[in-house]
Coordinates of C-alpha atoms and ligand atoms in Angstrom, one line a residue:
M26 CA -30.9 -4.9 -74.6
T27 CA -28.4 -3.2 -77.3
E28 CA -25.0 -2.1 -75.6
I29 CA -25.4 1.5 -74.7
N30 CA -22.5 3.8 -75.7
W31 CA -22.5 6.0 -72.4
K32 CA -19.6 7.7 -73.8
Q33 CA -21.5 9.0 -76.8
V34 CA -24.8 9.7 -74.5
E35 CA -22.9 11.9 -72.0
E36 CA -21.5 13.9 -75.1
W37 CA -24.8 14.5 -76.8
D38 CA -26.4 15.0 -73.3
K39 CA -23.9 17.9 -72.8
K40 CA -24.0 19.1 -76.4
Y41 CA -27.6 19.4 -77.2
I42 CA -29.6 19.9 -73.9
L43 CA -30.2 23.3 -71.9
R44 CA -28.8 23.2 -68.4
T45 CA -30.9 23.6 -65.3
F46 CA -29.3 24.2 -61.8
S47 CA -25.7 24.4 -63.3
T48 CA -23.9 26.3 -65.8
Q49 CA -22.7 24.1 -68.7
E50 CA -19.1 24.5 -67.3
E51 CA -20.3 23.2 -64.1
Y52 CA -22.4 20.5 -65.4
Q53 CA -21.6 16.9 -64.6
P54 CA -24.1 14.3 -66.4
I55 CA -25.3 11.5 -63.9
P56 CA -25.9 8.5 -65.9
I57 CA -28.6 6.1 -64.9
E58 CA -28.9 2.9 -66.9
S59 CA -32.1 1.6 -65.1
T60 CA -34.3 1.8 -61.9
D61 CA -35.9 -0.8 -59.4
G62 CA -38.0 0.1 -56.5
D63 CA -36.0 2.7 -54.4
Y64 CA -33.0 2.4 -56.5
L65 CA -31.4 3.8 -59.3
I66 CA -28.7 1.7 -61.3
M67 CA -25.7 3.1 -63.0
P68 CA -24.0 1.9 -65.9
D69 CA -21.3 0.2 -63.9
G70 CA -24.0 -1.4 -61.6
T71 CA -23.7 0.8 -59.0
R72 CA -27.0 0.9 -57.0
L73 CA -28.1 4.2 -55.4
L74 CA -30.9 4.2 -52.8
D75 CA -33.0 7.2 -53.9
C76 CA -34.0 9.0 -50.6
F77 CA -35.1 11.8 -52.8
N78 CA -37.6 9.5 -54.3
Q79 CA -36.8 11.4 -57.4
L80 CA -38.7 14.5 -56.5
Y81 CA -40.9 12.7 -54.0
C82 CA -43.2 11.4 -56.9
V83 CA -42.4 7.4 -57.0
N84 CA -44.9 6.8 -54.2
A85 CA -45.6 2.9 -55.8
G86 CA -41.4 2.6 -56.0
Q87 CA -39.6 2.3 -59.7
K88 CA -40.7 0.3 -62.6
N89 CA -44.0 -1.0 -60.5
E90 CA -45.1 -4.3 -62.1
K91 CA -48.7 -3.4 -61.8
I92 CA -48.4 0.0 -63.4
N93 CA -46.2 -1.3 -66.4
N94 CA -48.6 -4.1 -67.0
A95 CA -51.7 -1.6 -67.2
I96 CA -49.7 0.7 -69.2
K97 CA -48.7 -2.1 -71.8
E98 CA -52.4 -3.3 -71.7
A99 CA -53.6 0.4 -72.5
L100 CA -51.0 0.4 -75.5
D101 CA -52.7 -2.5 -76.9
R102 CA -55.8 -0.2 -77.2
Y103 CA -55.0 3.2 -77.5
G104 CA -52.6 5.8 -78.9
F105 CA -54.1 9.1 -77.9
L106 CA -57.5 10.7 -77.1
Q107 CA -58.1 14.2 -76.3
D108 CA -60.1 15.1 -73.3
A109 CA -63.3 15.5 -75.3
Y110 CA -63.6 11.8 -75.5
T111 CA -64.6 9.2 -72.9
T112 CA -62.6 6.2 -72.0
D113 CA -63.1 3.7 -69.3
Y114 CA -59.5 4.6 -67.9
K115 CA -60.4 8.4 -67.6
A116 CA -64.0 7.6 -65.8
R117 CA -62.6 5.2 -63.6
A118 CA -59.6 7.1 -62.5
A119 CA -62.1 9.9 -61.6
K120 CA -64.2 7.3 -59.5
L121 CA -61.4 5.7 -57.8
I122 CA -60.3 9.3 -56.5
I123 CA -63.6 10.6 -55.7
E124 CA -65.2 7.3 -54.2
D125 CA -62.4 4.7 -53.2
V126 CA -59.7 6.9 -52.0
L127 CA -62.0 10.2 -50.7
G128 CA -65.0 8.2 -50.2
N129 CA -65.3 8.7 -46.4
E130 CA -65.4 12.7 -46.7
S131 CA -68.4 14.7 -47.8
W132 CA -66.7 17.5 -49.5
P133 CA -65.4 16.1 -52.8
G134 CA -67.3 16.8 -56.0
K135 CA -65.4 16.4 -59.1
V136 CA -62.1 16.1 -60.8
R137 CA -60.3 17.6 -63.7
F138 CA -57.1 15.9 -64.9
V139 CA -54.0 17.6 -66.2
S140 CA -50.5 16.6 -66.7
T141 CA -48.1 18.4 -64.1
G142 CA -48.4 19.7 -60.5
S143 CA -48.2 23.3 -62.0
E144 CA -51.0 22.8 -64.5
A145 CA -53.0 21.4 -61.6
V146 CA -52.2 24.7 -59.2
E147 CA -52.8 26.9 -62.3
T148 CA -56.4 24.9 -62.5
A149 CA -57.2 25.4 -58.8
L150 CA -56.3 29.2 -58.9
M151 CA -58.5 29.8 -61.9
I152 CA -61.4 27.8 -60.6
A153 CA -61.0 29.6 -57.4
K154 CA -60.9 33.1 -58.8
L155 CA -63.8 32.0 -61.3
Y156 CA -65.9 30.7 -58.6
K157 CA -65.4 33.5 -56.0
S158 CA -65.0 36.1 -58.8
R159 CA -62.2 37.8 -56.9
P160 CA -58.4 38.4 -58.1
L161 CA -56.6 38.0 -55.3
V162 CA -54.8 34.7 -53.8
V163 CA -52.7 34.5 -50.5
T164 CA -49.9 32.4 -50.4
R165 CA -47.0 32.2 -47.9
E166 CA -43.1 32.6 -47.6
Y167 CA -41.1 29.7 -48.7
A168 CA -44.0 28.1 -50.6
Y169 CA -43.4 26.0 -53.8
H170 CA -46.4 25.8 -56.3
G171 CA -44.8 25.3 -59.7
W172 CA -42.8 27.1 -62.4
T173 CA -45.8 28.1 -64.8
K174 CA -46.9 32.0 -64.8
G175 CA -49.9 31.7 -62.0
S176 CA -48.2 28.8 -60.1
S177 CA -44.9 30.8 -59.9
I178 CA -46.4 34.1 -58.7
V179 CA -47.7 32.2 -55.6
T180 CA -44.3 30.4 -55.2
R181 CA -42.3 32.5 -52.8
L182 CA -38.8 30.9 -52.7
K183 CA -36.5 33.4 -54.4
G184 CA -34.2 30.6 -55.8
S185 CA -37.0 28.6 -57.5
K186 CA -38.8 31.2 -59.6
S187 CA -36.9 30.2 -63.2
G188 CA -34.3 33.0 -62.7
V189 CA -30.7 32.7 -63.8
T190 CA -27.6 33.1 -62.1
E191 CA -24.0 33.1 -63.2
S192 CA -21.5 30.8 -61.1
V193 CA -19.8 33.6 -59.9
P194 CA -21.1 34.3 -56.2
S195 CA -21.0 38.0 -56.7
T196 CA -23.4 38.5 -59.5
R197 CA -27.3 39.2 -59.2
P198 CA -29.7 36.6 -60.2
Q199 CA -31.7 37.7 -63.1
H200 CA -35.6 37.0 -62.6
V201 CA -37.9 36.3 -65.7
P202 CA -39.1 40.0 -66.4
G203 CA -42.8 40.4 -65.5
N204 CA -43.0 36.9 -64.3
D205 CA -43.7 38.1 -60.6
S206 CA -46.2 40.7 -61.9
G207 CA -49.5 39.4 -60.5
V208 CA -52.0 40.0 -57.6
V209 CA -50.5 37.9 -54.7
A210 CA -50.1 38.6 -50.8
V211 CA -47.5 36.7 -48.9
A212 CA -48.3 35.5 -45.8
P213 CA -45.7 34.3 -43.0
S214 CA -44.6 30.5 -43.3
P215 CA -45.0 28.7 -40.1
N216 CA -41.4 28.3 -39.8
C217 CA -41.2 28.2 -35.9
M218 CA -37.5 27.5 -35.6
R219 CA -36.7 31.1 -37.7
C220 CA -40.1 32.7 -37.0
S221 CA -40.5 35.6 -39.6
L222 CA -42.6 37.6 -36.7
G223 CA -39.7 37.0 -34.2
H224 CA -41.9 34.8 -32.0
K225 CA -40.8 31.6 -30.2
Y226 CA -43.3 28.9 -30.3
G227 CA -45.1 28.3 -27.2
S228 CA -45.4 31.9 -26.5
C229 CA -46.8 33.3 -29.9
H230 CA -50.6 32.5 -29.1
D231 CA -53.3 35.1 -28.6
E232 CA -55.7 35.1 -25.7
N233 CA -57.8 32.7 -28.1
G234 CA -55.0 30.5 -28.6
E235 CA -54.4 31.5 -32.5
L236 CA -50.9 31.3 -33.6
A237 CA -49.4 34.7 -34.3
C238 CA -48.8 33.6 -38.0
V239 CA -52.1 32.6 -38.6
K240 CA -53.6 35.8 -37.0
Y241 CA -51.2 38.1 -39.4
T242 CA -52.8 36.4 -42.2
R243 CA -56.2 36.9 -41.0
R244 CA -55.4 40.6 -40.6
M245 CA -54.0 40.8 -44.0
I246 CA -56.7 39.4 -45.4
E247 CA -59.4 41.8 -43.4
N248 CA -57.2 44.8 -44.3
Q249 CA -56.9 43.8 -47.8
G250 CA -60.8 43.2 -47.9
P251 CA -62.1 39.4 -47.7
E252 CA -64.2 40.4 -50.8
Q253 CA -60.9 40.7 -52.9
V254 CA -59.3 37.4 -51.8
A255 CA -60.4 34.1 -53.7
A256 CA -58.2 31.7 -51.6
V257 CA -55.6 30.9 -49.5
I258 CA -53.4 28.3 -51.3
T259 CA -51.0 26.4 -48.7
E260 CA -48.7 23.1 -49.1
V261 CA -49.9 21.3 -45.8
T262 CA -46.1 20.6 -45.0
Q263 CA -44.0 22.8 -47.3
G264 CA -41.8 20.3 -49.6
A265 CA -39.1 22.4 -51.3
G266 CA -39.0 25.2 -48.8
S267 CA -38.9 22.2 -46.1
V268 CA -41.2 23.8 -43.5
H269 CA -43.0 21.6 -41.3
P270 CA -46.0 23.4 -39.5
P271 CA -46.9 22.9 -35.6
E272 CA -50.1 20.6 -35.0
E273 CA -52.6 23.8 -34.8
Y274 CA -51.4 25.7 -37.8
I275 CA -53.5 23.9 -40.6
P276 CA -56.8 23.8 -38.6
Q277 CA -56.4 27.5 -37.6
I278 CA -55.7 28.5 -41.1
R279 CA -58.9 26.3 -42.2
Q280 CA -61.1 28.1 -39.7
M281 CA -59.6 31.5 -40.7
T282 CA -60.5 30.7 -44.1
K283 CA -64.0 29.8 -43.1
D284 CA -64.3 32.9 -40.9
L285 CA -63.5 35.2 -43.6
D286 CA -65.3 33.3 -46.4
V287 CA -62.1 32.7 -48.6
L288 CA -61.7 29.0 -50.2
W289 CA -58.7 27.1 -48.9
I290 CA -56.5 25.3 -51.9
A291 CA -54.6 22.5 -50.5
D292 CA -51.6 22.0 -52.8
E293 CA -51.0 18.2 -52.2
V294 CA -48.8 17.7 -55.3
L295 CA -45.8 16.5 -53.5
T296 CA -47.8 15.0 -50.0
G297 CA -50.6 13.4 -51.9
F298 CA -51.4 9.6 -52.1
G299 CA -50.0 8.1 -49.0
R300 CA -46.6 10.2 -48.8
T301 CA -47.3 11.5 -45.3
G302 CA -49.0 8.3 -44.1
E303 CA -52.5 9.6 -44.8
W304 CA -54.0 9.9 -48.5
F305 CA -53.6 13.6 -48.2
A306 CA -51.8 15.4 -45.6
Y307 CA -54.7 17.4 -44.7
Q308 CA -56.1 14.6 -43.2
H309 CA -53.6 14.5 -40.3
Y310 CA -55.5 17.6 -39.2
G311 CA -58.9 16.6 -39.1
V312 CA -60.1 19.5 -41.8
E313 CA -61.6 19.5 -45.2
P314 CA -60.3 21.8 -48.0
D315 CA -62.4 23.5 -50.7
I316 CA -60.0 22.6 -53.7
V317 CA -56.9 20.2 -53.8
A318 CA -54.3 20.2 -56.2
M319 CA -52.4 16.8 -56.9
A320 CA -49.8 15.0 -59.2
K321 CA -46.5 13.3 -58.6
G322 CA -48.0 10.2 -56.7
I323 CA -51.3 10.0 -58.5
S324 CA -49.6 7.9 -61.0
S325 CA -46.4 7.2 -59.3
S326 CA -44.7 9.4 -62.0
A327 CA -44.9 6.3 -64.4
I328 CA -46.8 8.8 -66.6
P329 CA -47.1 12.2 -65.9
A330 CA -50.5 13.2 -64.6
G331 CA -52.0 15.8 -62.3
A332 CA -55.5 16.5 -61.0
V333 CA -57.7 19.0 -59.2
V334 CA -60.7 18.1 -57.0
V335 CA -63.1 20.5 -56.2
N336 CA -65.7 20.5 -53.7
K337 CA -69.6 19.8 -54.3
E338 CA -70.6 23.4 -54.4
I339 CA -67.8 24.5 -56.8
A340 CA -68.6 21.7 -59.1
E341 CA -72.3 22.4 -59.3
F342 CA -71.2 25.9 -60.1
M343 CA -68.9 24.7 -62.6
D344 CA -71.6 22.3 -64.0
Q345 CA -73.9 25.5 -65.0
Y346 CA -71.1 26.7 -67.5
R347 CA -69.7 25.9 -70.8
W348 CA -66.0 26.3 -69.5
E349 CA -63.6 26.6 -72.1
T350 CA -60.2 25.3 -71.0
V351 CA -57.9 22.8 -72.6
S352 CA -54.9 21.0 -71.9
T353 CA -54.0 18.6 -75.0
Y354 CA -53.2 15.7 -72.6
S355 CA -55.9 16.1 -70.2
G356 CA -57.2 12.6 -69.4
H357 CA -54.5 10.7 -71.6
P358 CA -55.8 7.5 -71.8
I359 CA -52.1 6.1 -71.1
A360 CA -51.9 8.0 -68.1
M361 CA -55.2 7.2 -66.8
A362 CA -54.5 3.7 -67.1
A363 CA -51.3 4.3 -64.8
V364 CA -53.3 6.2 -62.5
C365 CA -55.9 3.5 -62.1
A366 CA -53.4 0.8 -61.6
N367 CA -51.5 3.1 -59.2
L368 CA -54.6 3.8 -57.1
D369 CA -55.2 0.0 -57.2
Y370 CA -51.8 -0.8 -56.3
I371 CA -52.0 1.6 -53.2
L372 CA -55.2 0.3 -52.2
E373 CA -55.0 -3.2 -52.5
G374 CA -51.3 -3.1 -50.7
N375 CA -52.9 -0.8 -47.9
L376 CA -49.6 1.0 -48.6
V377 CA -51.1 4.4 -46.8
E378 CA -51.0 2.5 -43.5
K379 CA -47.9 1.0 -44.4
A380 CA -46.4 4.3 -45.0
K381 CA -47.7 5.4 -41.7
Q382 CA -46.1 2.8 -39.8
V383 CA -42.9 3.2 -41.7
G384 CA -42.9 6.8 -40.7
D385 CA -42.8 5.6 -37.0
Y386 CA -39.7 3.8 -37.7
F387 CA -38.4 6.7 -39.7
E388 CA -39.1 9.0 -36.8
Q389 CA -37.5 6.8 -34.0
K390 CA -34.2 6.2 -36.4
L391 CA -34.0 10.0 -37.2
L392 CA -34.5 11.1 -33.5
G393 CA -31.6 8.3 -32.6
L394 CA -29.7 10.2 -34.9
K395 CA -30.4 13.8 -33.3
E396 CA -29.4 12.3 -30.1
K397 CA -26.0 11.6 -31.6
H398 CA -25.4 14.6 -33.8
C399 CA -25.3 18.4 -32.3
C400 CA -25.9 19.6 -36.0
I401 CA -29.5 18.3 -36.0
G402 CA -31.5 21.2 -34.7
K403 CA -34.8 19.5 -35.7
V404 CA -36.4 16.6 -37.0
A405 CA -40.1 16.6 -38.2
G406 CA -42.4 14.7 -40.7
Y407 CA -44.7 11.8 -41.1
G408 CA -44.9 8.9 -43.4
V409 CA -41.9 8.7 -45.8
L410 CA -41.6 12.8 -46.0
W411 CA -38.9 14.1 -43.4
L412 CA -37.2 17.1 -42.5
V413 CA -33.7 17.2 -40.7
E414 CA -32.7 21.0 -40.0
L415 CA -29.1 21.4 -39.6
V416 CA -27.7 23.9 -37.1
K417 CA -24.0 25.1 -36.1
D418 CA -25.1 25.4 -32.3
D419 CA -27.8 25.0 -29.7
K420 CA -29.3 28.5 -30.6
M421 CA -30.3 26.7 -33.8
T422 CA -28.1 29.1 -35.7
P423 CA -27.9 27.8 -39.6
F424 CA -24.6 27.2 -41.3
V425 CA -25.8 29.5 -44.3
E426 CA -27.3 32.6 -42.8
I427 CA -29.4 33.5 -46.0
D428 CA -31.3 29.9 -45.5
R429 CA -34.2 29.4 -47.5
N430 CA -34.1 33.1 -48.9
F431 CA -30.9 31.8 -50.9
T432 CA -30.7 32.2 -54.7
H433 CA -28.3 30.4 -56.9
E434 CA -25.4 32.8 -56.8
A435 CA -24.2 31.4 -53.6
D436 CA -21.7 28.6 -53.8
P437 CA -23.7 25.6 -53.3
T438 CA -20.5 23.7 -52.1
T439 CA -20.8 25.5 -49.0
F440 CA -24.3 24.6 -48.2
P441 CA -24.4 21.8 -45.4
S442 CA -27.1 20.3 -47.4
N443 CA -24.8 19.5 -50.2
I444 CA -21.7 18.4 -48.2
V445 CA -24.2 15.7 -46.5
R446 CA -25.5 14.8 -49.8
A447 CA -21.9 14.2 -51.0
K448 CA -20.8 12.3 -48.3
A449 CA -24.1 10.2 -48.3
I450 CA -23.5 9.1 -52.0
E451 CA -20.1 7.4 -50.9
K452 CA -22.2 5.1 -49.1
G453 CA -24.8 4.6 -52.0
V454 CA -27.4 6.6 -50.7
L455 CA -29.1 9.8 -52.3
I456 CA -30.4 12.4 -49.5
G457 CA -33.2 14.6 -50.9
G458 CA -33.5 18.3 -50.2
V459 CA -33.0 21.7 -51.9
M460 CA -32.5 24.2 -49.0
P461 CA -28.9 24.9 -48.0
N462 CA -29.4 23.8 -44.4
T463 CA -32.2 21.5 -44.4
L464 CA -32.5 17.7 -45.7
R465 CA -35.8 16.4 -47.0
I466 CA -35.6 12.8 -47.1
G467 CA -38.5 10.9 -49.0
T468 CA -38.7 7.3 -50.1
S469 CA -41.6 5.2 -51.7
L470 CA -44.3 4.1 -49.7
N471 CA -43.1 0.6 -49.3
V472 CA -39.5 1.3 -48.7
T473 CA -38.0 -1.4 -46.3
K474 CA -36.8 -0.9 -43.0
E475 CA -33.2 -2.4 -44.3
D476 CA -33.2 0.4 -46.6
I477 CA -34.2 2.9 -44.1
D478 CA -31.4 1.7 -41.8
K479 CA -28.8 2.1 -44.7
A480 CA -30.2 5.5 -45.3
V481 CA -29.6 6.5 -41.6
D482 CA -26.1 4.8 -41.4
A483 CA -25.2 6.9 -44.8
L484 CA -26.5 10.1 -42.9
D485 CA -24.9 9.1 -39.7
Y486 CA -21.2 9.1 -41.8
A487 CA -22.3 12.3 -43.6
L488 CA -23.2 14.3 -40.5
T489 CA -20.2 13.0 -38.6
Y490 CA -18.0 14.5 -41.7
L491 CA -20.2 17.7 -41.5
E492 CA -19.6 18.1 -37.6
S493 CA -15.7 17.3 -37.9
H494 CA -15.3 19.7 -41.2
L495 CA -17.7 22.5 -40.4
L496 CA -18.3 22.8 -37.0
Q497 CA -14.5 22.8 -36.0
T498 CA -13.6 25.1 -38.7
S499 CA -16.8 27.6 -38.0
Ligands
LIG11 N1 -46.7 22.1 -56.0 C1 -45.8 21.6 -55.0 N2 -42.2 20.3 -56.9 C2 -44.7 20.8 -55.7 C3 -44.5 20.9 -57.0 C4 -45.5 21.7 -57.7 C5 -46.5 21.9 -57.3 C6 -40.9 20.4 -57.5 C7 -40.3 19.6 -58.4 C8 -40.0 20.2 -56.2 C9 -40.3 19.6 -55.0 C10 -39.3 19.3 -53.9 C11 -38.1 19.4 -54.2 C12 -37.6 19.9 -55.4 O1 -43.1 20.1 -61.2 P1 -44.6 19.9 -61.3 O2 -45.2 21.2 -62.4 O3 -45.3 18.6 -61.8 O4 -45.4 20.2 -59.9 C13 -45.1 21.6 -59.4 C14 -46.0 21.4 -53.6 O5 -43.7 20.4 -54.8 C15 -43.1 20.4 -57.5 C16 -38.6 20.4 -56.4

């Protein structure tokens, strides 16, 4: 491989690329020379264990040999074909999803491919509104569903709506004008540690056992008029917003949507394809959605791909129409080859079951840290997607009061999650998460126990620093 002039690379990077998350002045390049499994390799050979799994999207591990070989083989056959054409890759990718991945469930009808998670959510929202002929969608606090117009409206993390903020803490963020104009209703998130309704989990069920946040959502829709509401969209466990629901929440939301005759869109962009120890997170709760948005793990991000699966009734409805919607790269043959190889790899390696077992080990190790560190208020998750809530006392007080409502005018160096991240990197471990008080840990499905031990040791080191640094001074 030709010698890379990384000094020149960083110069061009700074000079020609629009930044996100940092001002130009704040920006520091992070040069990565190559990747391997759960590791990023820097130009000087430093290996970083990636417990962010990039953006929880490399399920089969970096540079997966099976996926890479399939891409190379497809490149011998194709450049590019648009969606109007039929290829074996696209047809087989659809068959694998409907028959091999979801074959033991009766609901799946058909799939439409797109290129990203935001596009998958946009398509899911559009189909739901077309099918029900209703304008309104219900989302939840702290939801993250994407950055495009429709997906951004149902995204309710204030700091995640493509706004701009100066680095001076006192300035007000500027949101994209008109970007939040749209018909959406916002329900409470099942964030039991800090219940928006002021309840305490365990004493918030009504006489029928319904959670207060579900009852609130039900009343919202009844007051709005269910005949106005096309769907409720939920992540099953909130990824960017870092909220893991109580066991009964998803089944009760599903029952509520059936009672009120509105669709349920499960946004599985982040949780799909084995990440939580099931093929899809909704399967932990014994329910079936009407529509599922998916991306990330569909191809393990070797090549961008996304998809929407609709139930049989919606598929039959859509089949009646000449539906004009076009996404140039929908069903891209090389992306579809990557999807087929990725699904074959996960199926053949029984990686969903492996992620479930690894999840038990992750839980055991993280609960062990919770015993040792008073700054851990909560550990929750499954498979290779875990949440660690950082608190400053046994009343579960957050270090950063604004918590999940933060926007980027806050000083990120004061966030305990960033302090932990900076210390863990000293041990060669990247810890995931974007909220001020919450770590969101994710790896590939085939992460080794040795690497989990390495991640937990780095976390132990970082939490010890956090407690000595923040708890003594706060
Ligand atoms: N739906 C969900 N997650 C998502 C995403 C999308 C849709 C972002 C990138 C994330 C997640 C965790 C931490 C930080 O980016 P995209 O258009 O392919 O998918 C939008 C539930 O999590 C993206 C960022």
